[in-house]
mmCIF file of C-alpha atoms in Angstrom:
data_model
loop_
_atom_site.group_PDB
_atom_site.id
_atom_site.type_symbol
_atom_site.label_atom_id
_atom_site.label_comp_id
_atom_site.label_asym_id
_atom_site.label_seq_id
_atom_site.Cartn_x
_atom_site.Cartn_y
_atom_site.Cartn_z
ATOM 1 C CA MET B 1 2.436 3.434 -28.916
ATOM 2 C CA ARG B 2 0.128 0.456 -28.326
ATOM 3 C CA ARG B 3 2.279 -0.641 -25.314
ATOM 4 C CA LEU B 4 2.132 2.917 -23.907
ATOM 5 C CA ALA B 5 -1.655 2.767 -24.105
ATOM 6 C CA LEU B 6 -1.515 -0.572 -22.145
ATOM 7 C CA LEU B 7 0.669 1.134 -19.614
ATOM 8 C CA ALA B 8 -1.743 4.044 -19.283
ATOM 9 C CA ALA B 9 -4.718 1.702 -18.857
ATOM 10 C CA THR B 10 -2.890 -0.305 -16.264
ATOM 11 C CA LEU B 11 -2.072 2.759 -14.233
ATOM 12 C CA LEU B 12 -5.662 3.832 -14.270
ATOM 13 C CA LEU B 13 -7.074 0.515 -12.946
ATOM 14 C CA PRO B 14 -8.692 0.930 -9.664
ATOM 15 C CA ALA B 15 -6.934 -0.851 -6.788
ATOM 16 C CA GLN B 16 -9.756 -3.263 -6.372
ATOM 17 C CA ALA B 17 -9.510 -4.502 -9.946
ATOM 18 C CA MET B 18 -5.980 -5.690 -9.427
ATOM 19 C CA ALA B 19 -5.741 -8.949 -7.707
ATOM 20 C CA GLN B 20 -3.643 -8.650 -4.521
ATOM 21 C CA THR B 21 -2.606 -5.092 -5.163
ATOM 22 C CA PRO B 22 1.063 -4.536 -4.358
ATOM 23 C CA CYS B 23 1.902 -1.555 -2.186
ATOM 24 C CA LEU B 24 4.495 1.137 -2.272
ATOM 25 C CA THR B 25 6.987 2.156 0.307
ATOM 26 C CA THR B 26 6.624 5.757 1.426
ATOM 27 C CA SER B 27 9.810 6.703 -0.521
ATOM 28 C CA GLU B 28 8.378 5.039 -3.681
ATOM 29 C CA ALA B 29 5.020 7.028 -3.292
ATOM 30 C CA GLU B 30 7.033 10.258 -2.739
ATOM 31 C CA ALA B 31 9.014 9.536 -5.889
ATOM 32 C CA ILE B 32 5.801 9.212 -8.000
ATOM 33 C CA THR B 33 4.512 12.383 -6.352
ATOM 34 C CA GLN B 34 7.744 14.302 -7.134
ATOM 35 C CA VAL B 35 7.442 13.314 -10.697
ATOM 36 C CA ALA B 36 3.903 14.489 -10.944
ATOM 37 C CA LEU B 37 4.311 17.726 -9.051
ATOM 38 C CA PRO B 38 5.523 20.021 -11.855
ATOM 39 C CA ASP B 39 2.536 19.036 -14.000
ATOM 40 C CA VAL B 40 0.142 19.290 -11.103
ATOM 41 C CA ILE B 41 1.278 22.814 -10.379
ATOM 42 C CA LEU B 42 1.072 23.824 -14.143
ATOM 43 C CA GLU B 43 -2.415 22.216 -14.333
ATOM 44 C CA THR B 44 -3.534 24.048 -11.182
ATOM 45 C CA GLY B 45 -2.394 27.361 -12.746
ATOM 46 C CA ARG B 46 -4.564 26.598 -15.811
ATOM 47 C CA ILE B 47 -7.669 26.254 -13.582
ATOM 48 C CA CYS B 48 -6.734 29.114 -11.204
ATOM 49 C CA THR B 49 -6.859 31.893 -13.765
ATOM 50 C CA ALA B 50 -8.705 34.177 -11.493
ATOM 51 C CA LEU B 51 -5.521 34.463 -9.269
ATOM 52 C CA PRO B 52 -3.192 37.344 -9.990
ATOM 53 C CA ALA B 53 -0.831 36.603 -12.805
ATOM 54 C CA GLY B 54 2.111 36.768 -10.307
ATOM 55 C CA SER B 55 0.778 34.081 -8.124
ATOM 56 C CA ILE B 56 3.091 31.206 -7.566
ATOM 57 C CA VAL B 57 0.531 28.724 -8.874
ATOM 58 C CA ARG B 58 0.132 30.613 -12.121
ATOM 59 C CA GLN B 59 3.862 30.549 -12.881
ATOM 60 C CA THR B 60 4.693 28.617 -16.114
ATOM 61 C CA SER B 61 8.432 29.006 -15.852
ATOM 62 C CA GLY B 62 11.066 30.315 -13.544
ATOM 63 C CA ALA B 63 13.078 29.204 -10.591
ATOM 64 C CA PHE B 64 10.254 27.729 -8.605
ATOM 65 C CA LEU B 65 9.127 25.338 -11.418
ATOM 66 C CA ALA B 66 12.760 24.678 -12.458
ATOM 67 C CA LYS B 67 13.444 23.471 -8.947
ATOM 68 C CA TYR B 68 10.474 21.009 -9.094
ATOM 69 C CA GLN B 69 11.375 19.820 -12.538
ATOM 70 C CA ALA B 70 14.931 19.135 -11.508
ATOM 71 C CA GLU B 71 13.702 17.110 -8.506
ATOM 72 C CA ALA B 72 11.206 15.273 -10.792
ATOM 73 C CA ASP B 73 14.036 14.307 -13.082
ATOM 74 C CA ARG B 74 16.052 12.996 -10.159
ATOM 75 C CA ALA B 75 13.085 11.057 -8.837
ATOM 76 C CA TRP B 76 12.062 9.534 -12.150
ATOM 77 C CA PRO B 77 14.184 6.279 -11.854
ATOM 78 C CA ALA B 78 12.676 5.482 -8.456
ATOM 79 C CA ALA B 79 9.203 6.431 -9.751
ATOM 80 C CA GLN B 80 9.676 4.023 -12.696
ATOM 81 C CA GLY B 81 10.439 1.135 -10.316
ATOM 82 C CA ALA B 82 7.383 2.056 -8.241
ATOM 83 C CA ILE B 83 5.094 2.299 -11.278
ATOM 84 C CA ALA B 84 6.496 -1.070 -12.556
ATOM 85 C CA LYS B 85 5.628 -2.535 -9.109
ATOM 86 C CA LEU B 86 1.988 -1.446 -9.452
ATOM 87 C CA SER B 87 1.611 -2.206 -13.106
ATOM 88 C CA ASP B 88 0.520 -5.325 -14.864
ATOM 89 C CA PRO B 89 3.419 -7.811 -15.202
ATOM 90 C CA ARG B 90 2.999 -7.487 -18.935
ATOM 91 C CA VAL B 91 4.265 -3.912 -18.632
ATOM 92 C CA SER B 92 7.984 -4.189 -18.456
ATOM 93 C CA LEU B 93 10.498 -1.785 -16.960
ATOM 94 C CA LEU B 94 11.718 -1.451 -20.574
ATOM 95 C CA LEU B 95 8.381 0.059 -21.583
ATOM 96 C CA LEU B 96 8.585 2.474 -18.704
ATOM 97 C CA GLN B 97 12.038 3.492 -19.959
ATOM 98 C CA SER B 98 10.532 4.733 -23.236
ATOM 99 C CA GLU B 99 10.823 8.477 -23.851
ATOM 100 C CA TYR B 100 7.052 8.653 -23.999
ATOM 101 C CA ALA B 101 6.295 6.945 -20.685
ATOM 102 C CA ARG B 102 6.884 9.843 -18.351
ATOM 103 C CA PRO B 103 4.998 12.469 -20.265
ATOM 104 C CA LEU B 104 2.135 10.066 -20.733
ATOM 105 C CA ILE B 105 2.000 9.191 -17.033
ATOM 106 C CA THR B 106 2.183 12.812 -15.848
ATOM 107 C CA ALA B 107 -0.404 13.838 -18.529
ATOM 108 C CA ILE B 108 -2.815 11.138 -17.002
ATOM 109 C CA LEU B 109 -2.074 11.916 -13.386
ATOM 110 C CA ALA B 110 -1.997 15.669 -13.229
ATOM 111 C CA PRO B 111 -5.599 16.167 -14.608
ATOM 112 C CA GLN B 112 -6.877 13.367 -12.350
ATOM 113 C CA ILE B 113 -5.431 15.069 -9.306
ATOM 114 C CA VAL B 114 -6.191 18.695 -10.303
ATOM 115 C CA GLY B 115 -9.643 17.758 -11.823
ATOM 116 C CA ARG B 116 -11.002 17.936 -8.245
ATOM 117 C CA VAL B 117 -10.008 21.585 -7.922
ATOM 118 C CA GLN B 118 -12.615 24.204 -7.985
ATOM 119 C CA PRO B 119 -11.877 27.902 -8.769
ATOM 120 C CA SER B 120 -13.016 28.619 -5.215
ATOM 121 C CA ASP B 121 -10.205 26.448 -3.987
ATOM 122 C CA CYS B 122 -7.503 28.461 -5.720
ATOM 123 C CA PRO B 123 -6.787 31.160 -3.075
ATOM 124 C CA THR B 124 -6.246 28.434 -0.504
ATOM 125 C CA ILE B 125 -4.106 26.326 -2.794
ATOM 126 C CA ASP B 126 -2.025 29.368 -3.689
ATOM 127 C CA ARG B 127 -1.508 30.143 -0.043
ATOM 128 C CA ILE B 128 -0.506 26.525 0.764
ATOM 129 C CA VAL B 129 1.842 26.380 -2.198
ATOM 130 C CA THR B 130 3.359 29.726 -1.277
ATOM 131 C CA LEU B 131 4.015 28.487 2.312
ATOM 132 C CA LEU B 132 5.553 25.294 0.992
ATOM 133 C CA ALA B 133 7.639 26.969 -1.675
ATOM 134 C CA PRO B 134 10.852 27.424 0.484
ATOM 135 C CA LEU B 135 10.884 23.648 1.210
ATOM 136 C CA PRO B 136 12.789 21.263 -1.100
ATOM 137 C CA PRO B 137 10.395 19.535 -3.528
ATOM 138 C CA ARG B 138 11.235 16.133 -1.888
ATOM 139 C CA ASN B 139 9.807 17.493 1.413
ATOM 140 C CA VAL B 140 6.715 18.818 -0.294
ATOM 141 C CA ALA B 141 6.177 15.407 -1.800
ATOM 142 C CA GLY B 142 6.566 13.878 1.649
ATOM 143 C CA VAL B 143 3.938 16.294 3.052
ATOM 144 C CA VAL B 144 1.565 15.307 0.232
ATOM 145 C CA VAL B 145 2.012 11.602 0.751
ATOM 146 C CA ALA B 146 1.722 11.872 4.521
ATOM 147 C CA GLY B 147 -1.416 13.992 4.157
ATOM 148 C CA LEU B 148 -2.986 11.443 1.852
ATOM 149 C CA GLN B 149 -2.024 8.566 4.128
ATOM 150 C CA HIS B 150 -3.592 10.422 7.040
ATOM 151 C CA LEU B 151 -6.828 11.251 5.173
ATOM 152 C CA LYS B 152 -7.028 7.642 3.879
ATOM 153 C CA ALA B 153 -6.687 6.350 7.478
ATOM 154 C CA GLU B 154 -9.344 8.746 8.748
ATOM 155 C CA LYS B 155 -11.723 7.675 5.974
ATOM 156 C CA ALA B 156 -11.083 3.992 6.931
ATOM 157 C CA ARG B 157 -12.057 4.846 10.505
ATOM 158 C CA GLY B 158 -15.428 6.268 9.171
ATOM 159 C CA LYS B 159 -14.472 9.877 9.765
ATOM 160 C CA ALA B 160 -15.626 12.452 7.268
ATOM 161 C CA VAL B 161 -12.902 13.521 4.985
ATOM 162 C CA VAL B 162 -12.646 14.373 1.310
ATOM 163 C CA ALA B 163 -14.786 11.786 -0.473
ATOM 164 C CA ASP B 164 -12.643 11.124 -3.585
ATOM 165 C CA LEU B 165 -9.030 10.964 -2.630
ATOM 166 C CA PRO B 166 -6.292 9.803 -4.971
ATOM 167 C CA ASP B 167 -5.476 6.204 -3.941
ATOM 168 C CA LEU B 168 -1.723 5.901 -3.619
ATOM 169 C CA PRO B 169 -1.386 2.267 -2.313
ATOM 170 C CA VAL B 170 1.196 2.902 0.371
ATOM 171 C CA CYS B 171 2.109 -0.186 2.420
ATOM 172 C CA ALA B 172 0.900 -0.286 6.005
ATOM 173 C CA ALA B 173 3.665 -0.265 8.556
ATOM 174 C CA GLY B 174 5.525 -3.470 8.622
ATOM 175 C CA ARG B 175 4.383 -4.424 5.008
ATOM 176 C CA ARG B 176 6.972 -3.365 2.467
#
C-alpha cells in the first residue's frame, strides 16, 4: 500500500517539479485517456444530477459504459507503460501491475478532471458526449487528446483559453 501511495504522489507531481519531464507519444496519451474515460463519465454523472435520469452522462451501467470499460481494459497495458515513463524511476512497472494500481490511478485522475465541471456545464457536456457516443472509445480518446494539445498550444501562444487545463505531457512533433 505504501508503494501505491508513492505511485499516486508521483503521478500528481506537477510537470515542472520533475527534472527533464519525459513526454508521451500521442498513442500513449490516448491510452491513459481511454483508461480514465469510464471513471470520468461516471464522475460527471455524479455532478450532473440536474440532467434527466436517462441522460447518457447519468448512466451508471449499460452498453455505453460497457463499451468504454472494454476499451479501457484493452488500453491498460499501454497506459501502464506510459505511466511508468512519466513516473519516478523508483516506481517500477511491477508496482503498476498491482491489482490496486489502476483503480487508484483512475480514482485520482477522474475527480481532478471532473472537478472543473460546474452544474451549468452539464447540458453542454451531455450534448457533446451524446454526439460522440457512436464513435469508438479510442476515437473519443483521440479527440480529447487532440483538443487538449490544441488548447495547450493556444495557451502557449498567449491566446485566451481555459485557464486550468489538465497537463498531459505529449511530445512535440519530432520528439518521441
